[in-house]
XYZ file of C-alpha atoms in Angstrom:
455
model
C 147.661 96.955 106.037
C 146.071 94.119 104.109
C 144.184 93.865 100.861
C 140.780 93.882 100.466
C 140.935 90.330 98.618
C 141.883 89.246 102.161
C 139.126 87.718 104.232
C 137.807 90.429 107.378
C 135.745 89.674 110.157
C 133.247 92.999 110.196
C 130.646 93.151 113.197
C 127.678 94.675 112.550
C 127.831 97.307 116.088
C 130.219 96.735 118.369
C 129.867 99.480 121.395
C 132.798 101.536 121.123
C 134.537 101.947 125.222
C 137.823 103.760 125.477
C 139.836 103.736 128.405
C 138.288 106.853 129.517
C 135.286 104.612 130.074
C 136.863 101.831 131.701
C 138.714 103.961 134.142
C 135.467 106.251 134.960
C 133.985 102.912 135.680
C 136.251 101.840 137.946
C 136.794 105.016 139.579
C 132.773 104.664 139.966
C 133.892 101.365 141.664
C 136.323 102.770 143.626
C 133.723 105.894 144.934
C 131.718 103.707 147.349
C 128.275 104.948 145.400
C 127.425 102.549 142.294
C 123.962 103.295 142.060
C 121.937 106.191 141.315
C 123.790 109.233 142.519
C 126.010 112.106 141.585
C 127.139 110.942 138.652
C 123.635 110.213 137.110
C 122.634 113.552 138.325
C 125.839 115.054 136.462
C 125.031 112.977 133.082
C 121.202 114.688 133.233
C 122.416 117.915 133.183
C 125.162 117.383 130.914
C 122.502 116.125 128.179
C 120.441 118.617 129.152
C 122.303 120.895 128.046
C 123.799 119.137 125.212
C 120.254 118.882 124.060
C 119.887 122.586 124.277
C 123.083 123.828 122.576
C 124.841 121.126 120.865
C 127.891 121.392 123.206
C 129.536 118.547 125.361
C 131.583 121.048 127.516
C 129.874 122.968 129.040
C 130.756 122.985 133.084
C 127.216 121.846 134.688
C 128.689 121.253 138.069
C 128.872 125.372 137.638
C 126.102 126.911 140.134
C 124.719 128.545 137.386
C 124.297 125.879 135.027
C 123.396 123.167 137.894
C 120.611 125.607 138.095
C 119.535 125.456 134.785
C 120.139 122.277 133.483
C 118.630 120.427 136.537
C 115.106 118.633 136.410
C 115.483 118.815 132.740
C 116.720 115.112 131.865
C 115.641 111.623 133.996
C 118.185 109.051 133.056
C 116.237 105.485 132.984
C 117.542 102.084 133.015
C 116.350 102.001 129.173
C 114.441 103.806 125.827
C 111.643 101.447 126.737
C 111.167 102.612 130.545
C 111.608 106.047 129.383
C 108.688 105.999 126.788
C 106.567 104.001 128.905
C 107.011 106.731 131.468
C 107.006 109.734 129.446
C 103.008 108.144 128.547
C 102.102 107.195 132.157
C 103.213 110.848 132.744
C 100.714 111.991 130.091
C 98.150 110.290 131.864
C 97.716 107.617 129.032
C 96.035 104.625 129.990
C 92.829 102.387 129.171
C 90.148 103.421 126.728
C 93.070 105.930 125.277
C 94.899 105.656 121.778
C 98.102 106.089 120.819
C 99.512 105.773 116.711
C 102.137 104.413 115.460
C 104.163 104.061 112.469
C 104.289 100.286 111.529
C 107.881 100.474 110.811
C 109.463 100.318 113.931
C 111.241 98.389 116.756
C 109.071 96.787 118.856
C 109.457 98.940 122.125
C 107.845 101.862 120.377
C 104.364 99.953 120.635
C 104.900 97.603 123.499
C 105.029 100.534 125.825
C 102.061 102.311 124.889
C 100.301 98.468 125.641
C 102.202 98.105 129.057
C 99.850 101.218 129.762
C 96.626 99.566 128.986
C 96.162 101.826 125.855
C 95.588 100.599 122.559
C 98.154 101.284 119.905
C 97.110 102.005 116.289
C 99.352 101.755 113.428
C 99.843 103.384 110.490
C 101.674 103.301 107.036
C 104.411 105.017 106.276
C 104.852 106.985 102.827
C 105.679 105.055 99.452
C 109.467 104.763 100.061
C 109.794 106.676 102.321
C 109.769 110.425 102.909
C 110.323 111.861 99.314
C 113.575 114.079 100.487
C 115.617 111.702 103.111
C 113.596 107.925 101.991
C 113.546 107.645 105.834
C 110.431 105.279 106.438
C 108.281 108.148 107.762
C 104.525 108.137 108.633
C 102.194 108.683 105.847
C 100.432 112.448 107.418
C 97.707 112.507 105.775
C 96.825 108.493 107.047
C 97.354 109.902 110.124
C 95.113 112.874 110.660
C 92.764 110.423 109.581
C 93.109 108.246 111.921
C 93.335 110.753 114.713
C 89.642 110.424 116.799
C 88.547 111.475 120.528
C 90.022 108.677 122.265
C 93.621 109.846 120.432
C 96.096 110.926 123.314
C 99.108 110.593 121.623
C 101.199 110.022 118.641
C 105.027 108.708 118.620
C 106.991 109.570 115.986
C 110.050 107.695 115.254
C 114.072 109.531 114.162
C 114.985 106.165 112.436
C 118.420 105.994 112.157
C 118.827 108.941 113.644
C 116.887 111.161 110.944
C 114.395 113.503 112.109
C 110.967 113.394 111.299
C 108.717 116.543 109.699
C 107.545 117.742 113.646
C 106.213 120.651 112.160
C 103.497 118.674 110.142
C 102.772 116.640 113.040
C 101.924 119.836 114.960
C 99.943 121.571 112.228
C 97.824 118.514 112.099
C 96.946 117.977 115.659
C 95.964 122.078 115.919
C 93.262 120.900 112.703
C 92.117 118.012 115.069
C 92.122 119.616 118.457
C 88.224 120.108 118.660
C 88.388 116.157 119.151
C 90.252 116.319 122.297
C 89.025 115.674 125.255
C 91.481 115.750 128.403
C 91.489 113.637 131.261
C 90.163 114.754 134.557
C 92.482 114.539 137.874
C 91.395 111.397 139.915
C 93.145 113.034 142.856
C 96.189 110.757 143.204
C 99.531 112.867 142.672
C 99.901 111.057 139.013
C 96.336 111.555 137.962
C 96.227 114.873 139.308
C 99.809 115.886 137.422
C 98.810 113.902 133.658
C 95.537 115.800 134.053
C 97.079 119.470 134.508
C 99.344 118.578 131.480
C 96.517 117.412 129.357
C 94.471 120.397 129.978
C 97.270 123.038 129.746
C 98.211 121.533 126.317
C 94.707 121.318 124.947
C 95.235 118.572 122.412
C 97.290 115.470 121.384
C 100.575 115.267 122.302
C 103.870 114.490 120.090
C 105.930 111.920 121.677
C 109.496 111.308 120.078
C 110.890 108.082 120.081
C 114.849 109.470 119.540
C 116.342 106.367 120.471
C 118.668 106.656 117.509
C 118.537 110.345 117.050
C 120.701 111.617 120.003
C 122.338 114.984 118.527
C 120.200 115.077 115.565
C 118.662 118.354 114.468
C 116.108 119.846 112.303
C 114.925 123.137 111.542
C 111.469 123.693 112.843
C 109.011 126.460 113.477
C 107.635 125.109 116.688
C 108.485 123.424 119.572
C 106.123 121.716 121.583
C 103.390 124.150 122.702
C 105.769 127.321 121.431
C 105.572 128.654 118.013
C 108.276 130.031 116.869
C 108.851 133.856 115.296
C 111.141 131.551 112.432
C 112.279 128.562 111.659
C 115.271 127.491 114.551
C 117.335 124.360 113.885
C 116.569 122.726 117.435
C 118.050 119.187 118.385
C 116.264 116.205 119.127
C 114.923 116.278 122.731
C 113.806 119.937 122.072
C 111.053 119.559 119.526
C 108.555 117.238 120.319
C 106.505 117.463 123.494
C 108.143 114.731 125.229
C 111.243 112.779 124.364
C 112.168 108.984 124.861
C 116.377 108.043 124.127
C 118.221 104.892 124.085
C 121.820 104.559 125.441
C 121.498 101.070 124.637
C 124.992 98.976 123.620
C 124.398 99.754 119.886
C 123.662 102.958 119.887
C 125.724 105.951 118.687
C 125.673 106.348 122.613
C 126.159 104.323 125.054
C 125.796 103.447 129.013
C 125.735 99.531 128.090
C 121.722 99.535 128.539
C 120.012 102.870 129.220
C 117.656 105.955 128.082
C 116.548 109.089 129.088
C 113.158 110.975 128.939
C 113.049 114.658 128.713
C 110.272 117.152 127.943
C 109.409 120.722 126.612
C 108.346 122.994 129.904
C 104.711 122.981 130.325
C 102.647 126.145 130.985
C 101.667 126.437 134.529
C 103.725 122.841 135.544
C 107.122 123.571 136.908
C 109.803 121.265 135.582
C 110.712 119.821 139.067
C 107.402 118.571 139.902
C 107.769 116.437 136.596
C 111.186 115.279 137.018
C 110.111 114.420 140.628
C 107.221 112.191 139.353
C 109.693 110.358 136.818
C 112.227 109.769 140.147
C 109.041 108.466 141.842
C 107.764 106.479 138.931
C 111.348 104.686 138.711
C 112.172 103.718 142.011
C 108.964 102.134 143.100
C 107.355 105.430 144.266
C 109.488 105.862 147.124
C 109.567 109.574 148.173
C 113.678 109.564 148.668
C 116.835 107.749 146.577
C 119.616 106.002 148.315
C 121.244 109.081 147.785
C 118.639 111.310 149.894
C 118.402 108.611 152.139
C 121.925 108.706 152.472
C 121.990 111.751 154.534
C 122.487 111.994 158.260
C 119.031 111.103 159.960
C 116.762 111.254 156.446
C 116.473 107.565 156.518
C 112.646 108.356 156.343
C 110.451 108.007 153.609
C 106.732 107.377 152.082
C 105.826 105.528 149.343
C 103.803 107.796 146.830
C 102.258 104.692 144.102
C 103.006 101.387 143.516
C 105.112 101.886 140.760
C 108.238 100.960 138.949
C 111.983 100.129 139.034
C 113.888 101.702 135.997
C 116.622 104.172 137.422
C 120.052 104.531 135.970
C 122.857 103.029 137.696
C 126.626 105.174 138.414
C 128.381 102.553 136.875
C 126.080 103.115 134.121
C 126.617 106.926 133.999
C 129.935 107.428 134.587
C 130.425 105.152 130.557
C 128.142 108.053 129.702
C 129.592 110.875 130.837
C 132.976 109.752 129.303
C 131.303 109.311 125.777
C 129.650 112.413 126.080
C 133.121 114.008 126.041
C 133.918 111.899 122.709
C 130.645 112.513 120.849
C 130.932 114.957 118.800
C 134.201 113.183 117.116
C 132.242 109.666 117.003
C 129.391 111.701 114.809
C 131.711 113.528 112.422
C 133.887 109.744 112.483
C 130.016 108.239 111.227
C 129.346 110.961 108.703
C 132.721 110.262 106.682
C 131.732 106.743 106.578
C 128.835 107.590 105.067
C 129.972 109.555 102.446
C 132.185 106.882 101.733
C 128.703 104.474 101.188
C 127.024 106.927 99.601
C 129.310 107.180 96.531
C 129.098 103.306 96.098
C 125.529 103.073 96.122
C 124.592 105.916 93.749
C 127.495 104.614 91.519
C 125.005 101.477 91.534
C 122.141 102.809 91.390
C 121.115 101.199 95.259
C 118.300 103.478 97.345
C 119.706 105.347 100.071
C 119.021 107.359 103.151
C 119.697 110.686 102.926
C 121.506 111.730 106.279
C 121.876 115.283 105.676
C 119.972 118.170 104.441
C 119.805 121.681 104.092
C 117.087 121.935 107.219
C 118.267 118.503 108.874
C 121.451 116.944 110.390
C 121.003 113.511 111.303
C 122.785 111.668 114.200
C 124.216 108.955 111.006
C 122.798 106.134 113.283
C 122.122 103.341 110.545
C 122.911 103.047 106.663
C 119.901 101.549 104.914
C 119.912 100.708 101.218
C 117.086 99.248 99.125
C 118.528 96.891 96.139
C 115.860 97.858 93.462
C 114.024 95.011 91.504
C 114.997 92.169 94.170
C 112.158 89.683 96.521
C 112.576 89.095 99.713
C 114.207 85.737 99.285
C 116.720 87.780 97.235
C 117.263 90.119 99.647
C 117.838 86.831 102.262
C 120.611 85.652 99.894
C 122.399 88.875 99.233
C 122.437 89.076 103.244
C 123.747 85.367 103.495
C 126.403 85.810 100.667
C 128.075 88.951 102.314
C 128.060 87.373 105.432
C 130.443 84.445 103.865
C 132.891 87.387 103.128
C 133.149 87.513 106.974
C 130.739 90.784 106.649
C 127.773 91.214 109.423
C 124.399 93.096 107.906
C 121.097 93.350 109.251
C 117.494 94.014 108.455
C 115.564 97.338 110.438
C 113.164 96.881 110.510
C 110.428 93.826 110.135
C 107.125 95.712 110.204
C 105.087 95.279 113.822
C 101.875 94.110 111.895
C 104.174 91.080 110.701
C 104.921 90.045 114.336
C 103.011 87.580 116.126
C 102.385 89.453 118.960
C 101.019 92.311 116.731
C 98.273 90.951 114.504
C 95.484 90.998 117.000
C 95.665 94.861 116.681
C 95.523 94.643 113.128
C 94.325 93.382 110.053
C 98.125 91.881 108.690
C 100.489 93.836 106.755
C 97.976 93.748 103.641
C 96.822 96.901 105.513
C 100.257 98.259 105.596
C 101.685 97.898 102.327
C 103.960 100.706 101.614
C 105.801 99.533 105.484
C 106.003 95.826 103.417
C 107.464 97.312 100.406
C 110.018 99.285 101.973
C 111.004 96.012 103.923
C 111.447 93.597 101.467
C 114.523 94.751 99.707
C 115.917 96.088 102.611
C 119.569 95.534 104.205
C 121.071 97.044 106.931
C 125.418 97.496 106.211
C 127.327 97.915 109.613
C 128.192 101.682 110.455
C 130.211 102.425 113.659
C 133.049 103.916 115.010
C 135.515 100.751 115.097
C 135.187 100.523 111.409
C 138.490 101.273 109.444
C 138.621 102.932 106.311
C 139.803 99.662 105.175
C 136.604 97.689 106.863
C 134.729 100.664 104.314
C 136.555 99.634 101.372
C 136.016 96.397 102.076
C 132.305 96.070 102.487
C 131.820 98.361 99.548
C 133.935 95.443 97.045
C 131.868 92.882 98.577
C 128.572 94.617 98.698
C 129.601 95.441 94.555
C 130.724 91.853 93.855
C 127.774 90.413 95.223
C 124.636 92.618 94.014
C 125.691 93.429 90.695
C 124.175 89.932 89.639
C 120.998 91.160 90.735
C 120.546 94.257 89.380
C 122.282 94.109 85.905
């Protein structure tokens, strides 16, 4: 074991594949049936009910618990298809609106666009919510901004902490006289979005959880269901429906991927909406290869012209083998974290705050904010660390700073509590290939370099 005077090479998020992954790959290979199949069908369920109880071994090839964890989880071909879906489900389209917090990845606003909608963003809080300094959605911006053409608003788990749903929900019961549901235009999609608009009455609360997989929060209600007391529920069982990403530097991983799921609607059985998801990702055909596959069912209709987004075997079967090792990889990402934690309040450097006593985060990404610095600061403290061989990052640039962004708003002047929490921002690398060493390591560096800028 080296010193930490001697140069390391630290990536930033390497995807972490054992050779349970590799050899569930290639005995994937080896099956005949690489595309969507059985062991896509065996991942759903298994998140399913990972999603419901926190528990990776549960037996879901069981009758029973085929039964019940079936049309409960579509696995997608990424977080972006499975947002963009879980909205063309909801019957969003043109002449609807959907918010937005500013501060987010792209793909949380480019799919409500790819539906013909028209995304409105708002600011988050002044940094950050005042408990966890997660760059959360200023509420009471929102339920102003909330108006009859409002269909839906996506909140965002970044870095795997999990957004007040609660408040989310006690607003949009004050602003559900403004709703006004869309009527069934008769095709199986139109006919489905408008029978869940109308059974739930008001906007809905779409999660984008593509960091938060495993995350949980205590909450009093869960979609359309209030609770008798507060229940710590994980991500995927809160909001009304739920967008993941499996993508290759995520917590995890199926190389790309997602998954949508949903809280049961009243009167709407679950397998007529997991049935339009299979239609809406495989180009509406009424049948999968694996249907298909069957002795004389080579027949089938196409129900819409629609997409292409399913999950592949190969794809599943990295996903079922790190669903068996995730658990470990979270509590592996929470001792890193304490171990960053004590060197930034040593320093006096802002913080997320991963864990609460209501809130468990999924530790996806370690964000600090170096008080008192500009953004070209920021830059250099990025650039020097990376000369001590150490990868960093920035999450996020605000949407309303991107060029394909400003025509649906008036420039981040209008956002600037998303600008502030941006510009002293820096991203340190947090996965499961990092040593304790790799820890130590970064923390000297990350000391040597910003003490000059905040003594």
């Amino acid at each position: 074991m080296g010193s930490n005077n001697e140069q390391r090479t630290v990536y930033f998020s390497p995807p972490d594949i054992s050779e349970s992954e590799i050899m569930e790959v290639v005995k994937t290979l080896r099956s005949g049936w690489i595309t969507t199949g059985p062991r896509t069908k065996l991942l759903e369920r298994r998140l399913a009910a990972y999603i419901e109880t926190g528990c990776v071994d549960i037996d879901c090839d069981a009758s029973e618990n085929r039964e019940r964890y079936s049309n409960r989880v579509v696995c997608l071909s990424s977080a972006t298809a499975a947002e963009e879906l879980n909205l063309h489900i909801l019957g969003i389209t043109a002449g609807d609106e959907v918010i937005v917090p500013a501060y987010t990845y792209t793909a949380t606003a480019s799919a409500v666009i790819h539906c013909g909608a028209t995304v409105k963003f708002v600011d988050i809080q002044k940094d950050g919510d005042s408990v966890t300094h997660m760059p959360e959605m200023d509420y009471d911006k929102l339920e102003e901004m909330i108006t009859e053409k409002t269909k839906a608003i996506i909140m965002v788990d970044l870095g795997g902490i999990v957004c007040d749903y609660d408040k989310v929900f006690e607003i949009i019961e004050r602003k559900k006289s403004l709703f006004r549901p869309v009527e069934s235009d008769h095709t199986p999609l139109g006919d489905l979005s408008a029978r869940i608009q109308n059974s739930l009455k008001r906007v809905a609360v779409v999660a984008d959880c593509a960091h938060s997989l495993g995350a949980s929060r205590a909450v009093s209600r869960i979609g359309s269901r209030i609770l008798e007391k507060a229940e710590r529920k994980y991500c995927g069982g809160i909001a009304d429906f739920t967008s993941f990403s499996f993508h290759a530097v995520k917590n995890f991983t199926t190389a790309e991927g997602g998954a949508s799921t949903w809280i049961s609607v009243d009167g709407i059985d679950d397998s007529e909406i997991y049935h339009m998801y299979q239609l809406l990702s495989l180009h509406g055909q009424s049948k999968d290869a694996l249907s298909k596959n069957k002795s004389g069912a080579w027949e089938y209709d196409i129900i819409g012209p629609w997409y292409k987004c399913n999950m592949t075997d190969i794809m599943a079967g990295i996903g079922l083998r790190q669903l068996d090792r995730y658990p470990s990889m979270l509590d592996r990402r929470l001792q890193m974290i304490k171990q960053y934690d004590a060197v930034c309040d040593e320093m006096g450097i802002k913080r997320l705050v991963h864990h609460t006593e209501y809130m468990d985060s999924s530790n996806h990404l370690y964000l600090i904010r170096i008080p008192g610095i500009t953004v070209r600061q920021r830059n250099e403290i990025i650039e020097k660390i990376v000369e001590y061989g150490v990868a960093s990052n920035v999450h996020y640039k605000p949407l309303p700073m991107m060029t394909a962004y400003k025509e649906y708003t008036q420039g981040v002047e209008a956002f600037p509590n998303a600008f502030d929490y941006y510009h002293n921002l820096i991203t340190l690398p947090l996965h499961t290939l990092l040593l304790d060493e790799d820890i130590g390591y970064i923390c000297e560096k990350l000391r040597s370099v910003v003490r000059h800028y905040i003594e």
